[in-house]
mmCIF file of C-alpha atoms in Angstrom:
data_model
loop_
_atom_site.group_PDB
_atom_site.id
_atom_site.type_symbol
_atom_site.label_atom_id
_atom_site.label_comp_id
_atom_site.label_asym_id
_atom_site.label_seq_id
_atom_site.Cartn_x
_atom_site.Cartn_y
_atom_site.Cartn_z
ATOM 1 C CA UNK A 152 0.000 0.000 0.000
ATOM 2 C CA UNK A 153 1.504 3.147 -0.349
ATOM 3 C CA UNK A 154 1.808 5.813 1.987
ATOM 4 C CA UNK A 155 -0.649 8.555 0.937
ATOM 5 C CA UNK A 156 -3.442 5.761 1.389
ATOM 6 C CA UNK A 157 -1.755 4.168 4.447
ATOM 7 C CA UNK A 158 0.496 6.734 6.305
ATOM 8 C CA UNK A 159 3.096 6.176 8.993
ATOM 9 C CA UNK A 160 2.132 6.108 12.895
ATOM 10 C CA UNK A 161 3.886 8.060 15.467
ATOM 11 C CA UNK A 162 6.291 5.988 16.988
ATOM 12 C CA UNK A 163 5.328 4.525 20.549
ATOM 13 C CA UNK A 164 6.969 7.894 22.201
ATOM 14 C CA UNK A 165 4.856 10.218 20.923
ATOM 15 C CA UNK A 166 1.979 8.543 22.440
ATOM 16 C CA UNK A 167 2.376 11.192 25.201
ATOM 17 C CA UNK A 168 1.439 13.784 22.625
ATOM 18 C CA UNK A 169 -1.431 13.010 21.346
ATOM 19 C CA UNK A 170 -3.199 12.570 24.681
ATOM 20 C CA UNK A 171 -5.007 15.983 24.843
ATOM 21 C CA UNK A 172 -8.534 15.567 25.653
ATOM 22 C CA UNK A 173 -11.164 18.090 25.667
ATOM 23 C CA UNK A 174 -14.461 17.344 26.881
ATOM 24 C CA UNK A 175 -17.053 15.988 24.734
ATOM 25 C CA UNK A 176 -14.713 15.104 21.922
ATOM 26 C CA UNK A 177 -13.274 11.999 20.789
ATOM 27 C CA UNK A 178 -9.956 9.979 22.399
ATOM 28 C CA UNK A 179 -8.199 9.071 19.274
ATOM 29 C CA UNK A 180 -5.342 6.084 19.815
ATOM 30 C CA UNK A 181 -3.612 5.187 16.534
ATOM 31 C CA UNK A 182 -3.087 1.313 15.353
ATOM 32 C CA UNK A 183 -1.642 -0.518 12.650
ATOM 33 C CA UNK A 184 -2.792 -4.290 12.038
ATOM 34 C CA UNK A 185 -0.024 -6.814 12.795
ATOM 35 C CA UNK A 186 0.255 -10.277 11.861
ATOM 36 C CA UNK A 187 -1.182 -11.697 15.288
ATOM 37 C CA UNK A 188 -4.208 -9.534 15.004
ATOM 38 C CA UNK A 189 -5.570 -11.272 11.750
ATOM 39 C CA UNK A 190 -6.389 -14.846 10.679
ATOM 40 C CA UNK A 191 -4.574 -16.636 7.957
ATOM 41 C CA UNK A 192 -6.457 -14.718 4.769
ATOM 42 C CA UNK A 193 -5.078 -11.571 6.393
ATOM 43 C CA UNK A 194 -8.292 -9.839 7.931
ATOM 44 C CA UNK A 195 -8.249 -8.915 11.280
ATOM 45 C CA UNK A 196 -9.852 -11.535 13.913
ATOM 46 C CA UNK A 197 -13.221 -10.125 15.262
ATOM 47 C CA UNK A 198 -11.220 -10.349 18.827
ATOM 48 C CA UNK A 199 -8.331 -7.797 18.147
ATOM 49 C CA UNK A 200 -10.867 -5.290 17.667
ATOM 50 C CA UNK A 201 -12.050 -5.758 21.667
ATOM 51 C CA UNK A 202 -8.642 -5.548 22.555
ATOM 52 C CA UNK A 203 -8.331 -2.241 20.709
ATOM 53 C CA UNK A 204 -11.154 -0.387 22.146
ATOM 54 C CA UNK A 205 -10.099 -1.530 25.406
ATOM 55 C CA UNK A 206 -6.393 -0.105 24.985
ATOM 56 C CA UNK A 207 -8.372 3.079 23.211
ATOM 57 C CA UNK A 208 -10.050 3.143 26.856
ATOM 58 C CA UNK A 209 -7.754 2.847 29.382
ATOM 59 C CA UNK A 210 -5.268 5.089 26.914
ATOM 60 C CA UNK A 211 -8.134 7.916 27.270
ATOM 61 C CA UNK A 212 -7.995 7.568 31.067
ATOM 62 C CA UNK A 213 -4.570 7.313 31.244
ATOM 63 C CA UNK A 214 -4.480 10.826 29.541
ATOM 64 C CA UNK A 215 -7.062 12.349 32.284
ATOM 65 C CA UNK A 216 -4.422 10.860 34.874
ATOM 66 C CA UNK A 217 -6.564 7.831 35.955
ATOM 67 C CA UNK A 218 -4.350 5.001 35.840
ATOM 68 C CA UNK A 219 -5.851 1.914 35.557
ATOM 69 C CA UNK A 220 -2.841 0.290 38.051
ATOM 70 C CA UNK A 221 -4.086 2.717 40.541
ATOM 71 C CA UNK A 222 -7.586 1.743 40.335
ATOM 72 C CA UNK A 223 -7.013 -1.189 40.835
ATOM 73 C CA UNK A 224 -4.755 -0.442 44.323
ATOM 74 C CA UNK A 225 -8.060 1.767 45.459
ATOM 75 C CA UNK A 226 -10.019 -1.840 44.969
ATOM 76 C CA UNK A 227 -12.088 -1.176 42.175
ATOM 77 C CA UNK A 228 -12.352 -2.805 38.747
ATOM 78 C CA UNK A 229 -13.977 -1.736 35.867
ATOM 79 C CA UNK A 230 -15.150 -5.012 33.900
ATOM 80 C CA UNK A 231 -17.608 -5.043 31.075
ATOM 81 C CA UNK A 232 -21.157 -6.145 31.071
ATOM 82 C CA UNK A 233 -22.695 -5.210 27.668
ATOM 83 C CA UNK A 234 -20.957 -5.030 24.870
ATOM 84 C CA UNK A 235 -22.311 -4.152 21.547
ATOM 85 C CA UNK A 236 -20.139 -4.026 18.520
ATOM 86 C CA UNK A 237 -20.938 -3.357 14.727
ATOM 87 C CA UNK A 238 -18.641 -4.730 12.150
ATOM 88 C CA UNK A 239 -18.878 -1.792 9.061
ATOM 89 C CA UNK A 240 -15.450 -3.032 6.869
ATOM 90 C CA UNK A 241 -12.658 -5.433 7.381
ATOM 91 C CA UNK A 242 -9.145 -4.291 8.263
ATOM 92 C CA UNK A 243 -6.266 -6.076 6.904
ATOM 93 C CA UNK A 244 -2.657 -6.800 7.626
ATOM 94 C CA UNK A 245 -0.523 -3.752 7.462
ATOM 95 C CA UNK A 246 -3.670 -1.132 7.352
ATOM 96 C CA UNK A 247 -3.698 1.949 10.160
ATOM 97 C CA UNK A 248 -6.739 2.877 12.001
ATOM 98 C CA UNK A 249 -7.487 5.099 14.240
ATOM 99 C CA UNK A 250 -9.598 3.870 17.338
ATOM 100 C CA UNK A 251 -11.920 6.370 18.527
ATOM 101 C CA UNK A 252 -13.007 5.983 22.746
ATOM 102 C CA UNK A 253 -15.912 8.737 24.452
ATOM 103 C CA UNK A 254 -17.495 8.093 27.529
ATOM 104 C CA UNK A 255 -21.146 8.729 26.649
ATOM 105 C CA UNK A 256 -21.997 9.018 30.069
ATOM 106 C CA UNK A 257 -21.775 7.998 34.167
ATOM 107 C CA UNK A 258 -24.402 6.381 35.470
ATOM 108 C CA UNK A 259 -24.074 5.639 39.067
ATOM 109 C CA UNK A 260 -21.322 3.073 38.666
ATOM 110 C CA UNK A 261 -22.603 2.129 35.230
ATOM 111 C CA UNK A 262 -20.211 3.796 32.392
ATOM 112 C CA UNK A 263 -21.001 3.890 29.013
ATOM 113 C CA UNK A 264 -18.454 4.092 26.154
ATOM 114 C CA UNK A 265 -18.789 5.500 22.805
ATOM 115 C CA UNK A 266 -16.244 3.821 19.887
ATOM 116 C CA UNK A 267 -15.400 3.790 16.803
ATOM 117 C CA UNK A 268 -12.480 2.802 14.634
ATOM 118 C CA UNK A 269 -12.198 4.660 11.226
ATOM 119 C CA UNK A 270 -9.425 5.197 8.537
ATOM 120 C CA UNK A 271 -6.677 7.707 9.864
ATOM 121 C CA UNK A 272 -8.354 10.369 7.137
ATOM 122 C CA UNK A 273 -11.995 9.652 8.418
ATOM 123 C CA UNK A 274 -13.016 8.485 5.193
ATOM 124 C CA UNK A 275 -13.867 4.684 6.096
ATOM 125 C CA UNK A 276 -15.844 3.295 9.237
ATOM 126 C CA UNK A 277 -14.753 -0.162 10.206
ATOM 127 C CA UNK A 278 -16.337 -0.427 13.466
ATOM 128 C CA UNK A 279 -18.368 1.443 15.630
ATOM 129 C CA UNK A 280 -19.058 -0.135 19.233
ATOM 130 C CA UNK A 281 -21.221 0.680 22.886
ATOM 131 C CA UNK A 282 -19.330 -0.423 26.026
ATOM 132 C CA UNK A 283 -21.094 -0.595 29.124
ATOM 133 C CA UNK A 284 -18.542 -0.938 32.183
ATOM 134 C CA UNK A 285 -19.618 -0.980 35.638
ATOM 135 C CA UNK A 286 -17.214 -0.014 39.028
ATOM 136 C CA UNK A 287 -16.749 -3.202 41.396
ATOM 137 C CA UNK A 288 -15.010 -3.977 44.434
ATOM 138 C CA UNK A 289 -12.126 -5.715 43.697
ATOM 139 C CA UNK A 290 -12.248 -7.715 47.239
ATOM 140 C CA UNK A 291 -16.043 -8.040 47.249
ATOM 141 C CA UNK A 292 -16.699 -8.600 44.166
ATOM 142 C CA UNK A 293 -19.908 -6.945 44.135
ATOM 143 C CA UNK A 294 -20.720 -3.450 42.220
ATOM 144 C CA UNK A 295 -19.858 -0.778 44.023
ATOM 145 C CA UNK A 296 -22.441 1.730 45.507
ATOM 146 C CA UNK A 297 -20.360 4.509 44.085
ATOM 147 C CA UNK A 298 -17.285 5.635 42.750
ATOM 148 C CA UNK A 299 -14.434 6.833 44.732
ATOM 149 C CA UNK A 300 -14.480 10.409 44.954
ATOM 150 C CA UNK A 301 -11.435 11.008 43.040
ATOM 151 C CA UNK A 302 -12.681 9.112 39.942
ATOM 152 C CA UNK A 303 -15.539 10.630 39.310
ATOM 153 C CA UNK A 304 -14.033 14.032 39.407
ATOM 154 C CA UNK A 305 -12.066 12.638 36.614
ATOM 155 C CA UNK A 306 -14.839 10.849 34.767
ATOM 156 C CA UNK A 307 -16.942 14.150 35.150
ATOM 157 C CA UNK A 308 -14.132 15.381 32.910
ATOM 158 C CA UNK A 309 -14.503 12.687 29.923
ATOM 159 C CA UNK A 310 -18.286 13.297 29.859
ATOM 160 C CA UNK A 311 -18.013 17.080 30.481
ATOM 161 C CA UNK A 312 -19.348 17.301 33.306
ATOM 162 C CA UNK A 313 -17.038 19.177 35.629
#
């Protein structure tokens, strides 16, 4: 492919650069398909596409300073229970994408993600996705009542709600 359709990535350093946020728009974490996300014809396996929206997620948190480590150490876990996921065009070995994370909105514990994963010019949809995560206890394992104090301050800032 050449590179006008298929353009380089950033290398892995300037991650840290492209992690401005602004409320209300979209978290935008770059890809490229490599062999071990596709089957033998080449197309990318239905799972590496879950595995990019979650890196898209915690990415987007990471940039808000939410760690997902230090979640974790303050007990709770974020695991998903719905998932809903829309498969508009293949991706195939070699292609970039660009993976597209919002958080729609909070409810309680319950928080809803907006994806979708287009061509790095916008010009092709290959996926668009809902993911509904909900805040447990990590030692309990039941849902927490409600977040701690200090993530929802930073979730109020994904959904613009500050």
């Amino acid at each position: 492919m050449s590179e006008e359709r298929n353009p380089q990535l950033p290398p892995t350093t300037a991650i840290q650069n492209l992690l401005q946020l602004t409320p209300g728009y979209w978290f935008e974490y770059p890809v490229r398909v490599q062999p071990h996300h596709t089957d033998y014809g080449g197309v990318v396996w239905h799972g590496s596409y879950l595995a990019w929206l979650e890196e898209a997620r915690v990415e987007c948190l990471r940039s808000i300073g939410v760690d997902f480590a230090d979640l974790v150490a303050l007990g709770c876990d974020l695991p998903v229970v719905e998932l809903s996921i829309r498969y508009h065009r293949p991706l195939r070995l070699g292609m970039t994408a660009v993976v597209k994370a919002k958080m729609a909105e909070v409810d309680g514990v319950r928080l809803n993600w907006d994806n979708q994963i287009q061509s790095l010019d916008g010009e092709e949809l290959y996926v668009t996705a809902r993911v509904t995560l909900v805040a447990v206890d990590r030692e309990k394992g039941k849902i927490l009542r409600q977040l701690p104090p200090a993530v929802q301050t930073a979730f109020a800032k994904l959904t613009g709600k500050v």
